[in-house]
Short mmCIF file of N, CA and C in Angstrom, two decimals:
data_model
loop_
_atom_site.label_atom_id
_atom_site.label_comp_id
_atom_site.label_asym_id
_atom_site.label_seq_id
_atom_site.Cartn_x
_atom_site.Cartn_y
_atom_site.Cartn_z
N UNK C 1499 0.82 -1.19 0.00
CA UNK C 1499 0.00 0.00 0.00
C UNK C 1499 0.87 1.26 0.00
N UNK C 1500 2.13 1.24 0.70
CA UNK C 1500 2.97 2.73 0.75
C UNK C 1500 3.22 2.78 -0.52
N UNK C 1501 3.51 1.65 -1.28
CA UNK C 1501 4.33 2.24 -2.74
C UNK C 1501 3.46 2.55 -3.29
N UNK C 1502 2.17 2.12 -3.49
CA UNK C 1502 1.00 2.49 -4.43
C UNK C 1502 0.61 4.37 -4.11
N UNK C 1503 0.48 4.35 -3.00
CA UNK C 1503 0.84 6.01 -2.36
C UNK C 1503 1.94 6.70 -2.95
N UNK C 1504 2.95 5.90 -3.29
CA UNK C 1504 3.66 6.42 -3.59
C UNK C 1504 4.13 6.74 -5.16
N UNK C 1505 3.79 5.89 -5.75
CA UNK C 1505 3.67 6.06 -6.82
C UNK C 1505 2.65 7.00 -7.29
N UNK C 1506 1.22 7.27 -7.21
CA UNK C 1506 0.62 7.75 -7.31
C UNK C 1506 0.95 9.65 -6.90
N UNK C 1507 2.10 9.68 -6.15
CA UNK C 1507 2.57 10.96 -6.00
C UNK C 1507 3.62 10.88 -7.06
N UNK C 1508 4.06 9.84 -7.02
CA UNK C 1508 5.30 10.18 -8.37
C UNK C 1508 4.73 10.63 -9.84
N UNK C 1509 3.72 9.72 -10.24
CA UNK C 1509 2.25 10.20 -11.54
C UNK C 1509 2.19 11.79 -11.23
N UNK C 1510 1.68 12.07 -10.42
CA UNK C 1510 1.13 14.10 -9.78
C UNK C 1510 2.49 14.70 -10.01
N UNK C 1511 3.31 14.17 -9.58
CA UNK C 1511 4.82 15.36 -9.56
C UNK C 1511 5.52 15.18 -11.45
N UNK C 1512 4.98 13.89 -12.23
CA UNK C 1512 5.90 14.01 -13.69
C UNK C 1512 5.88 14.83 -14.32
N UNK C 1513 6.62 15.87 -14.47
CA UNK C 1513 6.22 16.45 -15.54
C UNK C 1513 7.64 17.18 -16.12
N UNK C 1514 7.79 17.79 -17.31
CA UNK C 1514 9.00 17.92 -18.22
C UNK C 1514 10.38 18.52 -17.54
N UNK C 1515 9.91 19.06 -16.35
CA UNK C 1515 10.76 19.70 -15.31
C UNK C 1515 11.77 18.67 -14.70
N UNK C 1516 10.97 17.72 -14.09
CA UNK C 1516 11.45 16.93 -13.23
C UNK C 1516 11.45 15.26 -12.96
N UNK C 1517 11.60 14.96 -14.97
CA UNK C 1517 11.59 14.03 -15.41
C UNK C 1517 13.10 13.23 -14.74
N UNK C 1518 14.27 13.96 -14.64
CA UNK C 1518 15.55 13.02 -14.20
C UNK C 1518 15.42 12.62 -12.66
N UNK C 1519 14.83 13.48 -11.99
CA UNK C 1519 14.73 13.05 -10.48
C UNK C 1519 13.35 11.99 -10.42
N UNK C 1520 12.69 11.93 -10.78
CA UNK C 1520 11.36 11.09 -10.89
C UNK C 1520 11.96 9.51 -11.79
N UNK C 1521 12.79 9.86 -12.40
CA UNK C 1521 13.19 8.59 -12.89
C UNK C 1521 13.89 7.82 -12.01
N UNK C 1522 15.37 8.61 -11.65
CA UNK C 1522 15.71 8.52 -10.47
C UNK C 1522 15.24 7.86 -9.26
N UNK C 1523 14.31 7.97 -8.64
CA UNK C 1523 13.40 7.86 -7.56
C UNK C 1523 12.80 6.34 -8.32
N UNK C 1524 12.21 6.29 -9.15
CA UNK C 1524 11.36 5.27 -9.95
C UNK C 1524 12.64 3.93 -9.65
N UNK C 1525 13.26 4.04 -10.85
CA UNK C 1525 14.78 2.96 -10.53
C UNK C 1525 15.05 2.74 -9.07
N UNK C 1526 15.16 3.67 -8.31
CA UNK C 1526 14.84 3.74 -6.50
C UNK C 1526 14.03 2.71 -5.87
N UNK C 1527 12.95 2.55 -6.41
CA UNK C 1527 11.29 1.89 -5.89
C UNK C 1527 11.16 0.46 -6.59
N UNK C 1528 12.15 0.41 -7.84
CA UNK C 1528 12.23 -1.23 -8.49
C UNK C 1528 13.02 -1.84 -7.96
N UNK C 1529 14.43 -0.98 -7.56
CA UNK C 1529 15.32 -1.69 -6.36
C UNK C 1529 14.22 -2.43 -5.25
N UNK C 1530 13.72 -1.86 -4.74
CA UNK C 1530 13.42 -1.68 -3.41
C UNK C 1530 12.22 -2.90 -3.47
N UNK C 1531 11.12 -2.93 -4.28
CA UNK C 1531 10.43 -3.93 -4.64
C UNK C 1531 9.68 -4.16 -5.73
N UNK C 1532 10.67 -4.90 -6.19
CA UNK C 1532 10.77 -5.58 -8.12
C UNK C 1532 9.29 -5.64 -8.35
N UNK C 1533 8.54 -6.42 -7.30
CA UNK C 1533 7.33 -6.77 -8.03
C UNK C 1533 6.04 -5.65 -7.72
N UNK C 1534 6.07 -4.26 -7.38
CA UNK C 1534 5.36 -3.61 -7.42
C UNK C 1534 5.60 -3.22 -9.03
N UNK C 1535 4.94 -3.38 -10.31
CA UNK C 1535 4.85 -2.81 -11.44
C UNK C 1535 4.48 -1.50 -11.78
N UNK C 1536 3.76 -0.52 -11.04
CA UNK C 1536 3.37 0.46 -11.21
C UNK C 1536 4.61 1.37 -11.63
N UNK C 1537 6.16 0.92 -10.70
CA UNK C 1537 7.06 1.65 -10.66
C UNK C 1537 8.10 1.27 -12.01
N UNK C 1538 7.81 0.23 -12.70
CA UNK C 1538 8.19 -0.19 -14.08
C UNK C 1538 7.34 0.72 -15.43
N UNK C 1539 6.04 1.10 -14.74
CA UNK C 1539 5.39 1.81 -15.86
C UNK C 1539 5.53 3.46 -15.97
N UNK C 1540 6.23 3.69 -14.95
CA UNK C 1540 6.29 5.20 -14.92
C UNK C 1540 7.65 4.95 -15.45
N UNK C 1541 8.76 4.76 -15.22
CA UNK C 1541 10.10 4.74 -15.95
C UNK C 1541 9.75 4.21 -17.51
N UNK C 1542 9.11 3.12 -17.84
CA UNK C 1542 8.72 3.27 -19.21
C UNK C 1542 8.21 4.01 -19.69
N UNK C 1543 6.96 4.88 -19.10
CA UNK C 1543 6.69 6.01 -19.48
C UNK C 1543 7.59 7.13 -20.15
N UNK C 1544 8.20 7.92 -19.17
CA UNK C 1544 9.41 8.74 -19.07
C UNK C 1544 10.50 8.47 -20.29
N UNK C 1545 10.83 7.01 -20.59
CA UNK C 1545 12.14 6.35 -21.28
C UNK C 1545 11.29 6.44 -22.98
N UNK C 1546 9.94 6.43 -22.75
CA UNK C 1546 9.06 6.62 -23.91
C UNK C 1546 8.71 8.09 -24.60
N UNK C 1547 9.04 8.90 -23.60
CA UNK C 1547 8.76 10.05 -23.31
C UNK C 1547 9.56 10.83 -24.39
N UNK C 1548 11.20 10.17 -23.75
CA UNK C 1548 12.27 11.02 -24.41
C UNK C 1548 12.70 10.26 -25.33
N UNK C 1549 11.84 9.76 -25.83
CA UNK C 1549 12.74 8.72 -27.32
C UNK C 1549 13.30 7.46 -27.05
N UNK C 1550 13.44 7.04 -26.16
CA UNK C 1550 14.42 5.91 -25.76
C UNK C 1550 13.42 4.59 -25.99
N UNK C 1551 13.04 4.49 -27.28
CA UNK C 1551 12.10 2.97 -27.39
C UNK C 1551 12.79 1.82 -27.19
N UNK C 1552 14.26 1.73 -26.93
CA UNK C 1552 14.34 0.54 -27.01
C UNK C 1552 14.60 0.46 -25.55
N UNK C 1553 15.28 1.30 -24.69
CA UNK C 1553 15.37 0.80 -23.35
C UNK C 1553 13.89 1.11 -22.62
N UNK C 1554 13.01 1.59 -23.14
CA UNK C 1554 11.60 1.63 -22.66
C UNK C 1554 10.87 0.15 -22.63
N UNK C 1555 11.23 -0.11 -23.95
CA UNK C 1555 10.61 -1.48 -24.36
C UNK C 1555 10.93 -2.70 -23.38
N UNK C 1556 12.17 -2.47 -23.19
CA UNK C 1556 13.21 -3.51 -22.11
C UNK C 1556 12.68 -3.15 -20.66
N UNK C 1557 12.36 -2.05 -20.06
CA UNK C 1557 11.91 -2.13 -19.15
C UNK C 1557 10.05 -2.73 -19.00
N UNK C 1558 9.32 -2.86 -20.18
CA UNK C 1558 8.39 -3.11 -20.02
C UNK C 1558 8.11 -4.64 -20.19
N UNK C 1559 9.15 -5.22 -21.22
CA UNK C 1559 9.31 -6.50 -20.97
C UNK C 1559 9.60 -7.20 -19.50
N UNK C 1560 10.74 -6.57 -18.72
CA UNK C 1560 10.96 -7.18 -18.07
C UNK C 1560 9.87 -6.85 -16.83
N UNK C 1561 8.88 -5.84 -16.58
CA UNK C 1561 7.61 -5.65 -15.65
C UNK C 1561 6.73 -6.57 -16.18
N UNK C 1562 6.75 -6.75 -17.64
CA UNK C 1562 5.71 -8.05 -17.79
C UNK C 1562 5.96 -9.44 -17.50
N UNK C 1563 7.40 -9.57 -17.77
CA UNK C 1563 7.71 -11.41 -16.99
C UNK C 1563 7.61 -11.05 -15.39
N UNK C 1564 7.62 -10.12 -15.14
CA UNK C 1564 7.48 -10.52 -13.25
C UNK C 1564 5.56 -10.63 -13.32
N UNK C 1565 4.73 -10.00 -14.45
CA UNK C 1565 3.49 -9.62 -13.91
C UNK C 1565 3.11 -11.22 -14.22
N UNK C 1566 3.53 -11.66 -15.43
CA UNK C 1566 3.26 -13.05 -15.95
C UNK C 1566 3.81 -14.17 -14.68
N UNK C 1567 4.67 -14.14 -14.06
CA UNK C 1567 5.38 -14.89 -12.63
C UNK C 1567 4.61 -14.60 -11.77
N UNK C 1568 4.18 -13.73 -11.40
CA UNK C 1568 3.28 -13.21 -10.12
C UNK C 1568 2.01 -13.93 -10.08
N UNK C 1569 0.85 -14.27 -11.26
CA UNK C 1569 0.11 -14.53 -11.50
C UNK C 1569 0.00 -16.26 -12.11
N UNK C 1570 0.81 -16.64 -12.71
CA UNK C 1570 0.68 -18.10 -13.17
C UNK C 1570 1.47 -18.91 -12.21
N UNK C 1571 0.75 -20.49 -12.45
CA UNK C 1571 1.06 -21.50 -11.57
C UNK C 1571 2.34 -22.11 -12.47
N UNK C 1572 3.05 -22.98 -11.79
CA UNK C 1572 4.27 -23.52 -12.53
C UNK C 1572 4.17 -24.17 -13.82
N UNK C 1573 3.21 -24.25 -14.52
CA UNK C 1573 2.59 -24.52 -15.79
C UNK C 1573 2.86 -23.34 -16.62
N UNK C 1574 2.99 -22.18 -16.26
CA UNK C 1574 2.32 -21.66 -16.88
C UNK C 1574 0.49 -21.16 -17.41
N UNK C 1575 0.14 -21.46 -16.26
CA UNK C 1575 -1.54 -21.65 -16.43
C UNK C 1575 -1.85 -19.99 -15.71
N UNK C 1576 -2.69 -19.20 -16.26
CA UNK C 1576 -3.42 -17.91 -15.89
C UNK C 1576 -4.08 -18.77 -14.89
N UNK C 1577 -4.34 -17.67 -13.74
CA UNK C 1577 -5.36 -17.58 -12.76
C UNK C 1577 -6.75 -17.46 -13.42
N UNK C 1578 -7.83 -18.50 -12.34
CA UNK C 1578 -9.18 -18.57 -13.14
C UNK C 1578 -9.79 -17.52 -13.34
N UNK C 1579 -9.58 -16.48 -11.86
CA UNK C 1579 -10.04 -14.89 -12.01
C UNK C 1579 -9.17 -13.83 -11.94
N UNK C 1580 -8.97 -13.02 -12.91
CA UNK C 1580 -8.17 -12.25 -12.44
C UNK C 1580 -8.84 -10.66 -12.68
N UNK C 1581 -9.48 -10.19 -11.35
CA UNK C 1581 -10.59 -8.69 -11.54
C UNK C 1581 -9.67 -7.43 -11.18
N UNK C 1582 -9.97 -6.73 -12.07
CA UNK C 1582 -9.40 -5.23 -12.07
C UNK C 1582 -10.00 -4.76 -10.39
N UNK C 1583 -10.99 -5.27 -9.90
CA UNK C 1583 -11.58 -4.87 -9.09
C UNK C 1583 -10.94 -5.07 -7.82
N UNK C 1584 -9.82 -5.73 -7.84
CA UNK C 1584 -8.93 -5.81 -6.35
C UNK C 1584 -7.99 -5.07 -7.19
N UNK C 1585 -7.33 -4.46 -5.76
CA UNK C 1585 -6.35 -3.46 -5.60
C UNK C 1585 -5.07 -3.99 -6.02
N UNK C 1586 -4.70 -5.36 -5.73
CA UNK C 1586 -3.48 -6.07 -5.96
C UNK C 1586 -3.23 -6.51 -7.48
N UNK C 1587 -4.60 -6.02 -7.72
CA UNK C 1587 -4.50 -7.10 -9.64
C UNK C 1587 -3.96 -5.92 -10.03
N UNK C 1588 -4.55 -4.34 -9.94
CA UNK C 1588 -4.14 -3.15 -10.63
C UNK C 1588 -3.25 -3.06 -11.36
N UNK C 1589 -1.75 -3.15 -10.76
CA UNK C 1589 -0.77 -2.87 -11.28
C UNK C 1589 -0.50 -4.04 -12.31
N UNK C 1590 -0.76 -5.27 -11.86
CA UNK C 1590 -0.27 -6.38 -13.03
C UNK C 1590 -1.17 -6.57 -14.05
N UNK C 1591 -1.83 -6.32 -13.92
CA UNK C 1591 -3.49 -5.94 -15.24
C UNK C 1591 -3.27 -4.67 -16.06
N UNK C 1592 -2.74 -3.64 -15.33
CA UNK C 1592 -1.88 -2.32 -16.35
C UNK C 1592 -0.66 -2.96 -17.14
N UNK C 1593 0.47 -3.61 -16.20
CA UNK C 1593 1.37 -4.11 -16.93
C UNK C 1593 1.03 -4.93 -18.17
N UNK C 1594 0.73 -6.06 -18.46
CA UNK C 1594 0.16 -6.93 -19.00
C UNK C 1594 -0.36 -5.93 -20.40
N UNK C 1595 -1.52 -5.22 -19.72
CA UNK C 1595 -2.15 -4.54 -21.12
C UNK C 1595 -1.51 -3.69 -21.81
N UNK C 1596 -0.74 -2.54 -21.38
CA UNK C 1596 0.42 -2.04 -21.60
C UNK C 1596 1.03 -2.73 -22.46
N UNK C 1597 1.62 -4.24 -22.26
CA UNK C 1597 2.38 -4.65 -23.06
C UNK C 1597 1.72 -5.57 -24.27
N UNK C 1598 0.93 -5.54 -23.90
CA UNK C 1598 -0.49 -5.94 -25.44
C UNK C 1598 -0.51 -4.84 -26.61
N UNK C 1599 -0.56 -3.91 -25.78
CA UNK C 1599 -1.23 -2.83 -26.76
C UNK C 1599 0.28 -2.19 -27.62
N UNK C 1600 1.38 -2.12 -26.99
CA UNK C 1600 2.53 -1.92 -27.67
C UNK C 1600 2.72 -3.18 -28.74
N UNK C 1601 2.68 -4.30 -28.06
CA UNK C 1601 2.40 -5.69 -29.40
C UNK C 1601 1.72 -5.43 -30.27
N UNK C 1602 0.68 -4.87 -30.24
CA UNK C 1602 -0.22 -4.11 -31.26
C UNK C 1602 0.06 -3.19 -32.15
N UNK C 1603 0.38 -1.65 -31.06
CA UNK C 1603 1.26 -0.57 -31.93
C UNK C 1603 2.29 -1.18 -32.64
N UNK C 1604 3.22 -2.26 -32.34
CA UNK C 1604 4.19 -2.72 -33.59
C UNK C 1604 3.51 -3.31 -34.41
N UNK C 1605 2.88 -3.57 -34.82
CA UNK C 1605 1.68 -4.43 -35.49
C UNK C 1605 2.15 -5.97 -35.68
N UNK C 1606 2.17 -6.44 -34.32
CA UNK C 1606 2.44 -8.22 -33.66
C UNK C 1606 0.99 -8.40 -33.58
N UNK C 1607 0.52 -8.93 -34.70
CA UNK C 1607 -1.01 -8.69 -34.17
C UNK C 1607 -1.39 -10.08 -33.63
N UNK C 1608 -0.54 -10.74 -33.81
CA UNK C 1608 -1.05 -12.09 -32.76
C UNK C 1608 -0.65 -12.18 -31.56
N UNK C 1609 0.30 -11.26 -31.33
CA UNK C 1609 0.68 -11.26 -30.05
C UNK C 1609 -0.16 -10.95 -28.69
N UNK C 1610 -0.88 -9.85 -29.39
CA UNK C 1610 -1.92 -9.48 -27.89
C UNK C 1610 -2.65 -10.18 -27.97
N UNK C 1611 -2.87 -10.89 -28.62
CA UNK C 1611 -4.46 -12.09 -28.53
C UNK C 1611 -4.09 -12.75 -27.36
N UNK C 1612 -2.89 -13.30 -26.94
CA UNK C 1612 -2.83 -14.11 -25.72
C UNK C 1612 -3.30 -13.15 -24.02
N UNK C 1613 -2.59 -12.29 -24.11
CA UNK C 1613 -3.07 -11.44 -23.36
C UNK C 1613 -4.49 -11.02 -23.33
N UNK C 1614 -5.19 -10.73 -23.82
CA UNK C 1614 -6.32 -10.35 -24.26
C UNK C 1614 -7.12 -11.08 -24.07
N UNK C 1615 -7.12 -11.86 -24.89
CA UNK C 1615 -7.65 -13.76 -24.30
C UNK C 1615 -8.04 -14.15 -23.28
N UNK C 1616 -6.75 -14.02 -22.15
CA UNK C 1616 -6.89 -14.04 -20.85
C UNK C 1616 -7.33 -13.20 -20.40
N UNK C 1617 -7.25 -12.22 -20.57
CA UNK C 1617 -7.44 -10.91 -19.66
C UNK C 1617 -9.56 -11.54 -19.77
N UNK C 1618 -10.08 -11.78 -20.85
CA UNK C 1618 -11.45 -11.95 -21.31
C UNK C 1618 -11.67 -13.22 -20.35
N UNK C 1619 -10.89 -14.26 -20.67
CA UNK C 1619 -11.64 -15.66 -19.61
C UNK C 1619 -11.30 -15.32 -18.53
N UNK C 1620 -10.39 -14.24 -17.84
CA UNK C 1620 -10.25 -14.20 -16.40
C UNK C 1620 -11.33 -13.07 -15.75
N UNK C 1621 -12.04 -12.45 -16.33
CA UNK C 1621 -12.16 -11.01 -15.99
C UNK C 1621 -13.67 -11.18 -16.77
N UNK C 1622 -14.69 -11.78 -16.71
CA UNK C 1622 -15.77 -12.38 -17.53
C UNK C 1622 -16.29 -10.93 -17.44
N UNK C 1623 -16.31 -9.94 -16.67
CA UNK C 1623 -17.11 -8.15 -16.80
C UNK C 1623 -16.07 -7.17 -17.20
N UNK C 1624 -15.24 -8.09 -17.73
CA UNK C 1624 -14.11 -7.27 -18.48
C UNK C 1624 -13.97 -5.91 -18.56
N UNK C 1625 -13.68 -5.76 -17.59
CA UNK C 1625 -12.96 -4.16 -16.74
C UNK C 1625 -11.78 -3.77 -17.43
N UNK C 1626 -11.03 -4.38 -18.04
CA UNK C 1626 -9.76 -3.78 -18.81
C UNK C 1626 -10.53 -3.53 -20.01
N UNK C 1627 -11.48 -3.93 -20.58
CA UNK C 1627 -12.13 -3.62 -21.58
C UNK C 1627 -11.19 -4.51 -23.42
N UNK C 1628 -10.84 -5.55 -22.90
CA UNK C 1628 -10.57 -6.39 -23.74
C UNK C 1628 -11.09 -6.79 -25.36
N UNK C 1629 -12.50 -6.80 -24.59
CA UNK C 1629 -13.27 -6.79 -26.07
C UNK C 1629 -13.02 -6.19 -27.27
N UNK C 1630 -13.20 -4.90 -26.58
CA UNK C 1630 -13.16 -3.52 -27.74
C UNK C 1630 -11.62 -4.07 -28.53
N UNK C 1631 -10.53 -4.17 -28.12
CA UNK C 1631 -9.27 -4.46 -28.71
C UNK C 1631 -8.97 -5.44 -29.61
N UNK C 1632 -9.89 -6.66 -28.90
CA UNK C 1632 -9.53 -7.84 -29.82
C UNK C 1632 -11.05 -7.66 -30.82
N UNK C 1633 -11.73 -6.71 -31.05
CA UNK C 1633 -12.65 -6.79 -31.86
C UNK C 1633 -11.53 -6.01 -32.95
N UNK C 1634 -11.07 -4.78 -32.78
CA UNK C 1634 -10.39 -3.97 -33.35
C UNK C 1634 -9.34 -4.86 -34.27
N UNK C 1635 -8.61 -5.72 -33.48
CA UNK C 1635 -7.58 -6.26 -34.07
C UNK C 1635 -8.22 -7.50 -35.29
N UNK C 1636 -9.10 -7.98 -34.78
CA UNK C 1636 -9.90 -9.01 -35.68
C UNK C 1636 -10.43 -8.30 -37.19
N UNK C 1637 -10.88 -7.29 -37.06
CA UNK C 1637 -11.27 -6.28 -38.10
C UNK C 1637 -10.27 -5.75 -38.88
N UNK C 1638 -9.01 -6.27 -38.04
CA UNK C 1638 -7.39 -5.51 -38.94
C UNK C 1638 -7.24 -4.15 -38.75
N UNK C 1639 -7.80 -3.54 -38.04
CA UNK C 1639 -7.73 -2.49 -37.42
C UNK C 1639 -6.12 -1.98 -36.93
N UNK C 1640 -5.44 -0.84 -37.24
CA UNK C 1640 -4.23 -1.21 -36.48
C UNK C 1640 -4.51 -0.23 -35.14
N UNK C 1641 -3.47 0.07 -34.42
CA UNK C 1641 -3.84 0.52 -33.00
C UNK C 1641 -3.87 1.86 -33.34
N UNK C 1642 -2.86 2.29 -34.29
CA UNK C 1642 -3.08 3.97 -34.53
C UNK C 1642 -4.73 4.21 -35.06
N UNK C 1643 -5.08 3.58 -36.38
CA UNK C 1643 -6.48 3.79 -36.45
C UNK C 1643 -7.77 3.54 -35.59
N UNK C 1644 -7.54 2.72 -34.37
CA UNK C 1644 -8.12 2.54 -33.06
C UNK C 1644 -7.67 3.80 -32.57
N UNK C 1645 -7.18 4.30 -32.21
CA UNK C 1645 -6.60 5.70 -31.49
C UNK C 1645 -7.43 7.13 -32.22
N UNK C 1646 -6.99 6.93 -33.43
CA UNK C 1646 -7.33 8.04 -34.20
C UNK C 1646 -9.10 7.94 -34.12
N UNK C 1647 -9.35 6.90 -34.49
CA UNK C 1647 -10.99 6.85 -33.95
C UNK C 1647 -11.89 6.89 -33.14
N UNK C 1648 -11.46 6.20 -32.01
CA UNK C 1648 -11.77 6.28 -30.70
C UNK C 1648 -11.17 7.47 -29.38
N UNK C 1649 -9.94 7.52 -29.50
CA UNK C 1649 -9.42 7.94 -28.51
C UNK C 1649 -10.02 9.73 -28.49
N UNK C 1650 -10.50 10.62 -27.90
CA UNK C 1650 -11.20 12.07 -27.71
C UNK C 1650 -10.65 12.37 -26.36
N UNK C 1651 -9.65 12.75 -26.41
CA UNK C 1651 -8.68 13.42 -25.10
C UNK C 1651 -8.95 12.29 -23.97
N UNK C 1652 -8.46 11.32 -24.68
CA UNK C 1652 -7.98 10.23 -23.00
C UNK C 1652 -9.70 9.58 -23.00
N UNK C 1653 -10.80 9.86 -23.58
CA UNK C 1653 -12.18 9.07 -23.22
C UNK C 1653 -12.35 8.26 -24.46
N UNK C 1654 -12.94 6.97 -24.29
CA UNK C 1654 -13.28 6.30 -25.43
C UNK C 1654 -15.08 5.66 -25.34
N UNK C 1655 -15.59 6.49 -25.18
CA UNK C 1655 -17.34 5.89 -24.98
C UNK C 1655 -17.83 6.06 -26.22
N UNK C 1656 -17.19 6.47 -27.80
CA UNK C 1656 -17.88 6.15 -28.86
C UNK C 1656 -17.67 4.54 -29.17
N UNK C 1657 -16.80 4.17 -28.93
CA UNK C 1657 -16.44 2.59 -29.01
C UNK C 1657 -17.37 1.26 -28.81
N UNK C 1658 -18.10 2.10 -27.60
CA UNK C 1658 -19.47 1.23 -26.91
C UNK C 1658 -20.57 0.73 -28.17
N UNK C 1659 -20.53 1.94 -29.12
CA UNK C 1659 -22.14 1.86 -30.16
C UNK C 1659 -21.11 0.90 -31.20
N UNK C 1660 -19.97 1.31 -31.13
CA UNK C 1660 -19.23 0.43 -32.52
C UNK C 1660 -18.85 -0.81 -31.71
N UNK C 1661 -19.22 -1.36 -31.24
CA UNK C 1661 -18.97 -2.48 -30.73
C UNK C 1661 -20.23 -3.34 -30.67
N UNK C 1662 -20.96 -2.84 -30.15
CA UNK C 1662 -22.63 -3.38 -30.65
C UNK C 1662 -23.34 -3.37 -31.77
N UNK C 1663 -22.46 -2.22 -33.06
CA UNK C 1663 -22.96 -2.97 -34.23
C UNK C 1663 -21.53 -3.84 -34.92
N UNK C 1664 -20.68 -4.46 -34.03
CA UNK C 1664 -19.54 -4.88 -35.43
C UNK C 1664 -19.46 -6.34 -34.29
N UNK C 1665 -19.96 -6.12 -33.25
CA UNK C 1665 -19.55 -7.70 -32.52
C UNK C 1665 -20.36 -8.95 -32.76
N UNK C 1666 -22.13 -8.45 -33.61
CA UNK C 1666 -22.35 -9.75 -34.38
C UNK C 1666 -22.04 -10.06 -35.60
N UNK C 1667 -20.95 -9.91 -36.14
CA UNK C 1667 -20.43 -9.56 -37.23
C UNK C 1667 -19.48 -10.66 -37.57
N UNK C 1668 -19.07 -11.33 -38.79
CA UNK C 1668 -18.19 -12.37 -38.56
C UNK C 1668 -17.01 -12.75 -37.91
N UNK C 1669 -16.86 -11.02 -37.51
CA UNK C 1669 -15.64 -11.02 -35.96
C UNK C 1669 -16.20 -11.29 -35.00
N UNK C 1670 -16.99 -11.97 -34.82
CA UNK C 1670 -17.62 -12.32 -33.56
C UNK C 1670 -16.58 -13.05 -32.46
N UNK C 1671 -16.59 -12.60 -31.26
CA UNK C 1671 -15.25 -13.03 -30.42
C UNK C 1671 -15.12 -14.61 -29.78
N UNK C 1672 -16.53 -15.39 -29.68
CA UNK C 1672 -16.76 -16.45 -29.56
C UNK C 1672 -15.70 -17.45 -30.24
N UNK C 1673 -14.48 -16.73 -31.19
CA UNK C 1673 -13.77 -17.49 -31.85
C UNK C 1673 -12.28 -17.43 -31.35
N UNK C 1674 -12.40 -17.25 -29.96
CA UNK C 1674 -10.90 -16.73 -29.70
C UNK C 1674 -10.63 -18.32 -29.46
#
């Protein structure tokens, strides 16, 4: 709970000023405890920020094998539920999608299906909002034209009506 406090002050204080000390501090908080992810997504943020895609990328890979470890049994098997609605899933349900949706922006378009997938059989009121993505991607949609269409300063509620007329549609998701 302190780091989540804490992080959440590190989010309020980012900004173009005081991007080296916030990074700083961030690298600080992954030392300190690897498997809080929140503190992997703000340094990717930042490393994304200033151009640095490839050591951004590397830090988001490696927040997603701890989020993927945190959550699966020695199989490899997803948890049966996994709800946005506890406090503890938060950060590894950001990680995870985060790293879907960049699989996407490169256009790996099979890649987020696994994620996605799961995120849908774990999360049956699908709070990350899964659907909408893997409808998008099924349609060949790429993520910029998902963005450019949907996205209206950070809100996406036109998505809702295009999803109810394109989901009985031969993209129907029943086929994952």
């Amino acid at each position: 709970m302190i780091f989540m406090i804490y992080f959440y002050d590190l989010c309020e204080r980012y900004n173009e000023r005081n991007k080296a000390s916030i990074k700083t501090e961030t690298r600080r908080s992954i030392e300190e405890d690897p498997d809080f992810l929140d503190s992997y997504l703000i340094l990717y943020q930042i490393l994304e920020d200033k151009g640095d895609l490839n050591k951004a990328e590397k830090v988001l890979d490696e927040a997603c094998r701890r989020a993927i470890a945190l959550i699966t049994d020695k199989d490899g098997n997803w948890p049966n539920v996994l709800e946005r609605v506890w406090l503890e899933n938060r950060h590894i349900i950001r990680t995870i999608l985060n790293k879907a949706l960049l699989l996407w922006r490169k256009e790996k378009v099979g890649n987020p299906w696994i994620c996605l997938g799961n995120f849908l059989k774990t999360n049956p009121n699908d709070s990350v909002e899964a659907r909408y993505y893997i409808l998008a991607i099924r349609m060949n949609m790429s993520f910029e034209e998902f963005e450019n269409r949907f996205n209206k300063s950070g809100y996406y509620d036109s998505f809702i009506g295009w999803y109810g007329l394109n989901a009985g549609s031969p993209y129907r998701l029943n086929t994952l």
